[in-house]
Coordinates of C-alpha atoms and ligand atoms in Angstrom, one line a residue:
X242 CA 156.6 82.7 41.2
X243 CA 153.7 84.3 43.0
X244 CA 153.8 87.5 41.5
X245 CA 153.4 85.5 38.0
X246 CA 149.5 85.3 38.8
X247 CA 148.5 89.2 39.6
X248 CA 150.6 90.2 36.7
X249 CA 147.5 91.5 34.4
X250 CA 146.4 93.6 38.3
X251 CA 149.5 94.6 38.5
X252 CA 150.6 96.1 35.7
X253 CA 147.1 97.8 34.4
X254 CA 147.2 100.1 37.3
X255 CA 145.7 103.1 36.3
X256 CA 147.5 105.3 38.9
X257 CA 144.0 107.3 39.4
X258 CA 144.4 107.3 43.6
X259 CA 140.8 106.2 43.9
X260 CA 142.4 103.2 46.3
X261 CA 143.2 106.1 49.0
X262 CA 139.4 107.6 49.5
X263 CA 136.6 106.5 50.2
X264 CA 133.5 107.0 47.5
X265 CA 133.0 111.0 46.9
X266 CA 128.9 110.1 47.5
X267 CA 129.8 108.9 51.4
X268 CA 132.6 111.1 52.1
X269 CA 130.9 113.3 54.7
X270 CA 133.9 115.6 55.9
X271 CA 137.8 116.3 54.2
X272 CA 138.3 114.8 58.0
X273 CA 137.1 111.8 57.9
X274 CA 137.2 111.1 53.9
X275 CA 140.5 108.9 53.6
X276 CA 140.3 104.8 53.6
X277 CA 144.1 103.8 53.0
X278 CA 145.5 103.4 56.6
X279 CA 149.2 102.8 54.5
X280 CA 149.6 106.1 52.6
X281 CA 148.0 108.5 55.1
X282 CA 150.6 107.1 57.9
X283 CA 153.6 106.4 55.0
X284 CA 153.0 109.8 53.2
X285 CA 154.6 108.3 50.2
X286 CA 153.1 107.0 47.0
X287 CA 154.4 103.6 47.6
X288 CA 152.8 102.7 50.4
X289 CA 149.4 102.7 48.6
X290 CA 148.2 100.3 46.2
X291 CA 149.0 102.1 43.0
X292 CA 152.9 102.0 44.6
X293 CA 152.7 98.4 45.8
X294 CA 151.0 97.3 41.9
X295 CA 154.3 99.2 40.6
X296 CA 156.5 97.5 42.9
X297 CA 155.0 93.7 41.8
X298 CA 155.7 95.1 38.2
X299 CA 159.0 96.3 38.8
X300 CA 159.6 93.2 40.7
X301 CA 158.6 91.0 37.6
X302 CA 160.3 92.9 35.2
X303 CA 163.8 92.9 36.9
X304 CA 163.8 96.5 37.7
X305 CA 163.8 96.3 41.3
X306 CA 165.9 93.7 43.3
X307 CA 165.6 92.1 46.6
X308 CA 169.4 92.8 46.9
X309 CA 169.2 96.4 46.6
X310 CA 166.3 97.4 48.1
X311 CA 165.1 94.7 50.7
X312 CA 164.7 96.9 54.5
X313 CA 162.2 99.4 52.3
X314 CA 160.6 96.4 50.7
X315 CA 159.6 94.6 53.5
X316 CA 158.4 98.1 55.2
X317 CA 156.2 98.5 52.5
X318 CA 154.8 95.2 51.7
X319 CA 154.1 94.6 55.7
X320 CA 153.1 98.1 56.9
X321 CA 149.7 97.0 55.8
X322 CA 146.9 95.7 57.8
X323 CA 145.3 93.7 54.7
X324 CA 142.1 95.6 55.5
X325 CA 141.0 95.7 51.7
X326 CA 139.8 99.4 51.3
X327 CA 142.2 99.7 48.4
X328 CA 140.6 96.6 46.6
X329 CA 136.9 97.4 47.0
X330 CA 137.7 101.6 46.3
X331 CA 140.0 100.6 43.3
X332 CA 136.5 97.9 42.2
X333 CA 134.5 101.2 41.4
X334 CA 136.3 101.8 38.3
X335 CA 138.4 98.9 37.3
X336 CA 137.8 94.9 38.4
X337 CA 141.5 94.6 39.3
X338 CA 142.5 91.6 42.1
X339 CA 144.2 94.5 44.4
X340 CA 144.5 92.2 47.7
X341 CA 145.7 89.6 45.5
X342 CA 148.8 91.8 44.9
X343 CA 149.0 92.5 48.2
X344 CA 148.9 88.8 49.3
X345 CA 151.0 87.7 46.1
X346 CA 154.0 90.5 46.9
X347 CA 153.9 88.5 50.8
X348 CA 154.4 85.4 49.4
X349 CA 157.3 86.3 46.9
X350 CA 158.8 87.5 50.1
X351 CA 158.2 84.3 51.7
X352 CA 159.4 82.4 48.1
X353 CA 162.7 84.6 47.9
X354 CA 163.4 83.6 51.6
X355 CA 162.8 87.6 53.0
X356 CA 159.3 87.3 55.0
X357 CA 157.8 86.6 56.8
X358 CA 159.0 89.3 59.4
X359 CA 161.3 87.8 62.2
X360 CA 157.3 88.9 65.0
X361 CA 155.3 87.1 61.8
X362 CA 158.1 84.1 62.7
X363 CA 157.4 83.9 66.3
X364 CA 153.2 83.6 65.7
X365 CA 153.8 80.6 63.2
X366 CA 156.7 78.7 65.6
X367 CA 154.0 79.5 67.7
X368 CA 151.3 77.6 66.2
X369 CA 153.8 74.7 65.2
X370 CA 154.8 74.6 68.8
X371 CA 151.4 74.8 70.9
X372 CA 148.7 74.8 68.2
X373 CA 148.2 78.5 69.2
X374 CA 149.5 82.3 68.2
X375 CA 149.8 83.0 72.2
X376 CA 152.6 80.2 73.1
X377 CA 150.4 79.0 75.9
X378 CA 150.0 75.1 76.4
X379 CA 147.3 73.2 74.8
X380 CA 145.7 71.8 77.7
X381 CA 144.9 75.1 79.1
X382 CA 143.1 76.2 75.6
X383 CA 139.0 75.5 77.1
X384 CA 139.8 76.8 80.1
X385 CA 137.3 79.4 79.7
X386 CA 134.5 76.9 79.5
X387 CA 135.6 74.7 83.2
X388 CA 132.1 75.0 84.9
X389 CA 130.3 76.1 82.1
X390 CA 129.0 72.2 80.9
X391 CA 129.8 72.0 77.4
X392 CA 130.2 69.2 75.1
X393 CA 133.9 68.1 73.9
X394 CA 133.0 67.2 70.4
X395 CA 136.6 66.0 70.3
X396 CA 135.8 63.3 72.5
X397 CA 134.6 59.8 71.0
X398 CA 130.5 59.4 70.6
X399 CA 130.0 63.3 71.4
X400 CA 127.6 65.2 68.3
X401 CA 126.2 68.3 68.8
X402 CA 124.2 70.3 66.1
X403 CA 126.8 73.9 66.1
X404 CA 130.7 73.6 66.4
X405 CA 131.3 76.9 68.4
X406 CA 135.1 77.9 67.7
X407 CA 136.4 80.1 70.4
X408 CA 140.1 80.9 68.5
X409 CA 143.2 81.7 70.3
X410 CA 142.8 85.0 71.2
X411 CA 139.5 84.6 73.0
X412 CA 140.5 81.3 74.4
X413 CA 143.8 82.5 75.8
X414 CA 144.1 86.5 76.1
X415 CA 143.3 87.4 79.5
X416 CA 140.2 89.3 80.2
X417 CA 138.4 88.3 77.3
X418 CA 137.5 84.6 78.2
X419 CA 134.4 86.8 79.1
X420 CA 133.1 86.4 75.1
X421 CA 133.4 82.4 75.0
X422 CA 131.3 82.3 78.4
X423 CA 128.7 85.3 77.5
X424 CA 128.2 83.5 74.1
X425 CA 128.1 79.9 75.6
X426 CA 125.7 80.8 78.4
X427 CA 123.2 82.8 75.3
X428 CA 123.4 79.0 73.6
X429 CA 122.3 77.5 76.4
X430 CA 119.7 80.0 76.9
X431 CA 118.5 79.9 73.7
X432 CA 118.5 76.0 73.8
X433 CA 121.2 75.4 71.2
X434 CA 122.7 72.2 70.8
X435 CA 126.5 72.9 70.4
X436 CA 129.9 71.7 71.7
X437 CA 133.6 73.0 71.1
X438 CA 136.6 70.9 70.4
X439 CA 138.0 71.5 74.0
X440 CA 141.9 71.1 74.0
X441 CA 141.8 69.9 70.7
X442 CA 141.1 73.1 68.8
X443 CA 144.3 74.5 66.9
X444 CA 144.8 77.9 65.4
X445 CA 142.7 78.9 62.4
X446 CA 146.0 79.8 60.9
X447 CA 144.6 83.2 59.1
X448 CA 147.8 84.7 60.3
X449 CA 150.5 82.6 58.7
X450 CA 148.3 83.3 54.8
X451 CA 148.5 87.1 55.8
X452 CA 152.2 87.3 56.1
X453 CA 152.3 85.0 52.8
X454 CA 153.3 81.6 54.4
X455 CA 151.6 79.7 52.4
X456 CA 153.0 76.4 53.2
X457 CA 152.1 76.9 57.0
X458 CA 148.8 77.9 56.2
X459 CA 147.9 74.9 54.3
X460 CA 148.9 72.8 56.6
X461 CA 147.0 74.1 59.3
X462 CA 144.3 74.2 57.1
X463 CA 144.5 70.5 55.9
X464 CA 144.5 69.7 59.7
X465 CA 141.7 71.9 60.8
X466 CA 139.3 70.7 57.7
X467 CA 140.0 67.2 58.5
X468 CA 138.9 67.8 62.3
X469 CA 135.6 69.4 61.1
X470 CA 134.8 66.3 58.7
X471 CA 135.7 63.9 62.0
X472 CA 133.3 66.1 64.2
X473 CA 130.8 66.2 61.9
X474 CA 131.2 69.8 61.9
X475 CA 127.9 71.2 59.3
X476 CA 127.7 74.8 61.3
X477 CA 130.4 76.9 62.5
X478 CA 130.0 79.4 65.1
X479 CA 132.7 81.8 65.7
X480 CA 133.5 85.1 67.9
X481 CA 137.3 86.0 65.7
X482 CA 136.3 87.7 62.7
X483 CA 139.9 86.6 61.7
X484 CA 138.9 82.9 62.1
X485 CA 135.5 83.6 60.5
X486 CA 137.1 84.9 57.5
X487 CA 139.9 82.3 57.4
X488 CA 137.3 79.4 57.3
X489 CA 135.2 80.8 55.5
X490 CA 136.9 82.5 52.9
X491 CA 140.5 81.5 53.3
X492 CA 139.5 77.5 53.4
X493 CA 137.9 77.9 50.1
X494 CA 140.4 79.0 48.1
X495 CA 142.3 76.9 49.5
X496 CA 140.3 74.3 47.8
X497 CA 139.8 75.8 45.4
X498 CA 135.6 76.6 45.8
X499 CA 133.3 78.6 46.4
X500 CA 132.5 79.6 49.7
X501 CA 128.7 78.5 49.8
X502 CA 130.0 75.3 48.4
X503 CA 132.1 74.4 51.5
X504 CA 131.1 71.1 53.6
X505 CA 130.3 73.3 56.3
X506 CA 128.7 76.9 57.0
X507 CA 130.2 79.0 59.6
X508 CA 128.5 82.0 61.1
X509 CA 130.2 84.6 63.1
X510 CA 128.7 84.3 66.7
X511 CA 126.5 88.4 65.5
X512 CA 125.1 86.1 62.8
X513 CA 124.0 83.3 64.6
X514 CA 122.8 85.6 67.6
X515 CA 120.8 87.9 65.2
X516 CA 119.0 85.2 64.0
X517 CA 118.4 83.8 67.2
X518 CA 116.8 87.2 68.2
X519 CA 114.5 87.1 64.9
X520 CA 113.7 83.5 66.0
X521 CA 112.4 85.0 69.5
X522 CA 114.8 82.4 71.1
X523 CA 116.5 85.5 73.2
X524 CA 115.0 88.6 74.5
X525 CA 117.2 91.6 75.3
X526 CA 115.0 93.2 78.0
X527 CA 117.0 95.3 80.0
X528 CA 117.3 99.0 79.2
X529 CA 121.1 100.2 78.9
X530 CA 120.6 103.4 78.5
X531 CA 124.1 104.1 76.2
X532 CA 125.2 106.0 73.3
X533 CA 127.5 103.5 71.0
X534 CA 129.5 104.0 68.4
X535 CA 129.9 100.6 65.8
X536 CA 133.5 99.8 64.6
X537 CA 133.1 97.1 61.5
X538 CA 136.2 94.9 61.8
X539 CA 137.8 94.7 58.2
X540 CA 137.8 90.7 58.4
X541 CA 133.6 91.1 58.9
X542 CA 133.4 93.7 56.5
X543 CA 135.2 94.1 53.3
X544 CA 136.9 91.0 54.1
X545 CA 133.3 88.8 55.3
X546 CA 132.4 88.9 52.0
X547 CA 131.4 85.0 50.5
X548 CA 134.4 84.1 48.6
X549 CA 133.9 83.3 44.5
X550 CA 136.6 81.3 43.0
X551 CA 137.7 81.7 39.8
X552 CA 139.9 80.5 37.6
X553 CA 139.9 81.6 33.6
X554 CA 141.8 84.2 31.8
X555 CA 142.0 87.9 30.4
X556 CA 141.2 87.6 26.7
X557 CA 140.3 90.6 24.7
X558 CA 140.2 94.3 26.0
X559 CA 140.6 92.7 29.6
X560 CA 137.8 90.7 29.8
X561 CA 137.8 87.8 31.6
X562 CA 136.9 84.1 30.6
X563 CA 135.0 83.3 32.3
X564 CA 133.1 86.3 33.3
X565 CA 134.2 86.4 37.0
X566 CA 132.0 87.7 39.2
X567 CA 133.8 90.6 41.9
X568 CA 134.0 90.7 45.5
X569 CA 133.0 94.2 46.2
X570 CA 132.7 94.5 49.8
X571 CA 129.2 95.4 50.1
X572 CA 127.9 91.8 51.2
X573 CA 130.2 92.0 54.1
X574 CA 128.5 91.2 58.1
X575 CA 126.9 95.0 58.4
X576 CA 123.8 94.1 59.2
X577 CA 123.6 91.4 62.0
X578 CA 125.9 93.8 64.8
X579 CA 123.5 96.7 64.0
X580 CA 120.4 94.8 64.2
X581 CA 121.4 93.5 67.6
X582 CA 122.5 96.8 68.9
X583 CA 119.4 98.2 67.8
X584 CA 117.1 95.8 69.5
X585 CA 119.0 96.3 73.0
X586 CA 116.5 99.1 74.8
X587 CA 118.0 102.4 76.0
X588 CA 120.8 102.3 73.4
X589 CA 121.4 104.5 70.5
X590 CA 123.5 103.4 67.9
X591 CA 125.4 106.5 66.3
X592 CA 127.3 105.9 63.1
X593 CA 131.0 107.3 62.5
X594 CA 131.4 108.7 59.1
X595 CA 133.7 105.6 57.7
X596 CA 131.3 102.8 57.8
X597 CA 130.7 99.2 56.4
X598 CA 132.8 99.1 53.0
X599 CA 134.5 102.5 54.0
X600 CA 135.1 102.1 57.4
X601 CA 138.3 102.8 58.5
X602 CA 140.8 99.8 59.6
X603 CA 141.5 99.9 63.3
X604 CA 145.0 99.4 62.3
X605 CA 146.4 95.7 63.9
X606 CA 145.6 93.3 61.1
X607 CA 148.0 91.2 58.9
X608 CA 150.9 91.2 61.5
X609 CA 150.6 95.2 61.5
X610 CA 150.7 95.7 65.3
X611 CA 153.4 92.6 66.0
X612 CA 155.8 94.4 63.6
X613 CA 154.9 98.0 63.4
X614 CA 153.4 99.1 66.7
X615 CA 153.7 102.8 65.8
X616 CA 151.9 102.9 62.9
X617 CA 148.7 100.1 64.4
X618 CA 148.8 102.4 67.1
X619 CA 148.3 106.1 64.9
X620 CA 145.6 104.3 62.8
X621 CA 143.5 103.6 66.4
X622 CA 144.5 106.8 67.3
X623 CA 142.6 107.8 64.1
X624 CA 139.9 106.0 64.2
X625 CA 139.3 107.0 68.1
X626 CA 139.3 111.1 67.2
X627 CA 136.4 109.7 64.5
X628 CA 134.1 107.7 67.0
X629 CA 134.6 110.6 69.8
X630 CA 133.1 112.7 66.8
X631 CA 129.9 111.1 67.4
X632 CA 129.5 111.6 71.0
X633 CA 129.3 108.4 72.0
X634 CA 130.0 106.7 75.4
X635 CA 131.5 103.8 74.1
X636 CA 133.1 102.1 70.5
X637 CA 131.7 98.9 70.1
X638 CA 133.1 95.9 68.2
X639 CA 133.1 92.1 66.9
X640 CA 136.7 91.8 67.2
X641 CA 139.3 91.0 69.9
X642 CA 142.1 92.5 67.9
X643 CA 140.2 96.0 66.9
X644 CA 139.4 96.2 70.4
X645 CA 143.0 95.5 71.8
X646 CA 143.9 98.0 69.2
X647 CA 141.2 100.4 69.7
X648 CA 142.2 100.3 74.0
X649 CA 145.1 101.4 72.8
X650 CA 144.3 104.3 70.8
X651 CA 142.0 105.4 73.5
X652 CA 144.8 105.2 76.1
X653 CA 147.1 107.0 73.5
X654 CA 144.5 110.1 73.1
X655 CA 143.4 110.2 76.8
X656 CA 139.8 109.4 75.3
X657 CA 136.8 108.8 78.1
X658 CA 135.4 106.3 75.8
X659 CA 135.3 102.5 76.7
X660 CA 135.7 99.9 74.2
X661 CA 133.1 96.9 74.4
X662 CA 133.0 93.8 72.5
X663 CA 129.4 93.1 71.9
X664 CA 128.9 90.2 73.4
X665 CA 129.3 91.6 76.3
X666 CA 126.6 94.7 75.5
X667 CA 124.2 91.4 74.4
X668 CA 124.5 89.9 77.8
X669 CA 124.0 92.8 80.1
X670 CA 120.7 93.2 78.3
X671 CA 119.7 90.0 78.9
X672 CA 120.5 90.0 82.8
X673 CA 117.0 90.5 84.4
Ligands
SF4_972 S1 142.2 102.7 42.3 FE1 143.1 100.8 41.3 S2 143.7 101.5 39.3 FE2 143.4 103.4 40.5 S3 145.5 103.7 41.4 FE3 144.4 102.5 42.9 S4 145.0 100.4 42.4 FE4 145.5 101.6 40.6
SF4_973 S1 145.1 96.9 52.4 FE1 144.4 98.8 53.5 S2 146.3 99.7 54.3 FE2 146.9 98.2 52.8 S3 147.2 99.3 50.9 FE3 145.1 98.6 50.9 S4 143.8 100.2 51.9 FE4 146.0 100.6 52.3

């Protein structure tokens, strides 16, 4: 029984509400000073962690049933974008595994035969179908890179130094095969010996562990990791933050390690292009002349975080054995997206109040937007009114979900502001 495992999280809930806000020393305005995208749309204690830890307990001691209660269940359980502000907020006072409830209540629903969601069900028939979340055929998955000149590391005798990983949604979604051929031609640029895996690449499968298929998820996961040990995959470049986080922290639970002890490293493409930029192997030269407002995408941030496994137990007063060591958020990707924005000429970087660990979910994660449009579309909404705050021209992200969801929002205010992914921002500079 999943909920077995989190039973110690669960049930020594304090109820103290610190999961909602964000720390009281980077609260800048009663505005802006929420972090729980679930309670501030749900209005209702059970929608934030404290409720859902209640409901895992209630659910383990018999006092709430499936039978009874299941619509209301499933609203709360998935009305959640997994964005992990409740886990690193609740972290400042206790070192209670909150997104492992979260993850744990998704798979009882998945063990008891309720979830995944009937949307969630589509995305993983999906995969099993066409090796992708879009149903689109497999032959048309490198599309993006027909005239670009890049190695199939899928084909026989083919090595390259960098596996870059496009993912479905940048591979397929169209108007943002854009980001595979910005970041491909900055390789080349840059001299980087890489290849893809060209038809052959199949869904990270981050999506079928969010809604708490767990069987899916390992089996995509078995067939992804044996692909990188036939490629000779050793680093892993990436656009999705989703597929970044699933390989990078997703994988290694999976088996059961930690994440710097993988066989591979992957790097999401801000990363790799940072360092590229330290290296001098790319100059941004032309002046952009922008104001820009930074969204961190919750699978970068909180969620970007190196994985620790652990596996012990509570012993006295709570302790654990053996001491396990707490993902807190704060060694999420912050750094590399600012760095590059910064060292683009002409363009200011102007920071909304809900940044890095605090910054506020765009609202599509975790099969949010798939199965409750409404509420991924307020949380946009939200998060728009906070980056027109800063009077910038334009929000720009990491992340082809956040900026689906964001374009949204902004069409949903009547916002001026234009969402950019930042590959795109990297390239323009370096036209010239
Ligand atoms: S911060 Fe942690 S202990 Fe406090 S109510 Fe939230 S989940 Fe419970
Ligand atoms: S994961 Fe995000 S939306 Fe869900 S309960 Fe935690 S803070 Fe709220």
């Amino acid at each position: 029984m999943a909920l077995e495992k989190i039973e110690y999280d669960a049930s020594h809930c304090q109820r103290c509400s610190t999961c909602k806000w964000s720390h009281i020393w980077e609260i800048k305005s009663h505005r802006f000073s929420r972090n729980c995208p679930s309670i501030w749309y749900g209005m209702y204690d059970a929608y934030a962690a404290q409720g859902k830890n209640d409901i895992a307990t209630g659910l383990l001691k018999g006092e709430i049933d499936w039978n009874t209660s299941r619509e209301k269940l499933l609203e709360i359980i998935y009305r959640c974008p997994l964005c992990a502000a409740c886990d690193i907020n609740c972290k400042r006072i206790m070192d209670l595994d909150i997104i492992g409830v979260l993850d744990a209540l998704r798979e009882e629903a998945c063990e008891k035969g309720h979830g995944p969601l009937p949307q969630h069900k589509e995305f993983i028939q999906s995969i099993t179908n066409y090796d992708n979340v879009w149903k689109q055929p497999r032959t048309r998955r490198a599309n993006w890179a027909k005239k670009l000149d890049i190695k199939d590391l899928s084909k026989k005798g083919e090595k390259a130094d960098v596996l870059y990983y496009v993912g479905c949604t940048y591979a397929y979604k169209p108007g943002m095969e854009t980001v595979p051929q910005g970041t491909a031609r900055i390789m080349k640029k840059a001299g980087v010996d890489f290849g893809i895996l060209g038809a052959k690449e199949v869904c990270c499968g981050g999506i079928a562990d969010n809604v708490g298929d767990k069987k899916s998820f390992d089996e995509i996961a078995e067939k992804n990791l044996k692909m990188f040990e036939e490629v000779g995959a050793k680093t892993i470049v990436t656009n999705c933050p989703g597929c970044y986080m699933t390989f990078s922290e997703k994988y290694a639970r999976y088996l059961k390690k930690d994440t710097k002890d993988l066989p591979y490293v992957v790097k999401h493409s801000t990363m790799y292009i940072d360092e590229l930029i330290q290296a001098g192997k790319i100059k941004l030269k032309k002046n952009l002349n922008m104001r820009v407002t930074y969204h961190d995408p919750c699978h970068l941030g909180r969620r970007g975080e190196p994985y620790k496994h652990w596996e012990g137990k509570r012993i006295q007063w709570g302790l654990t054995d053996p001491p396990r060591e707490l993902n807190r958020g704060v060694n999420g990707i912050y750094e590399p997206p600012r760095n590059i924005l910064k060292a683009i000429p002409g363009l200011k970087l102007v920071e909304m109040e809900r940044i890095k660990e605090y910054a506020w979910c765009c609202g599509s994660g975790a099969g949010s937007k798939s199965a409750y449009p409404d509420f991924a579309l307020a949380v946009a909404k939200e998060r728009i009114e906070e980056a027109e705050t800063t009077g910038a021209s334009a929000i720009v992200s990491a992340c082809p979900w956040c900026e689906a969801n964001l374009s949204d929002g902004i069409d949903a205010c009547g916002s001026k502001m234009k969402v950019m992914d930042i590959l795109d921002v990297i390239e323009q500079s370096m036209e010239g």
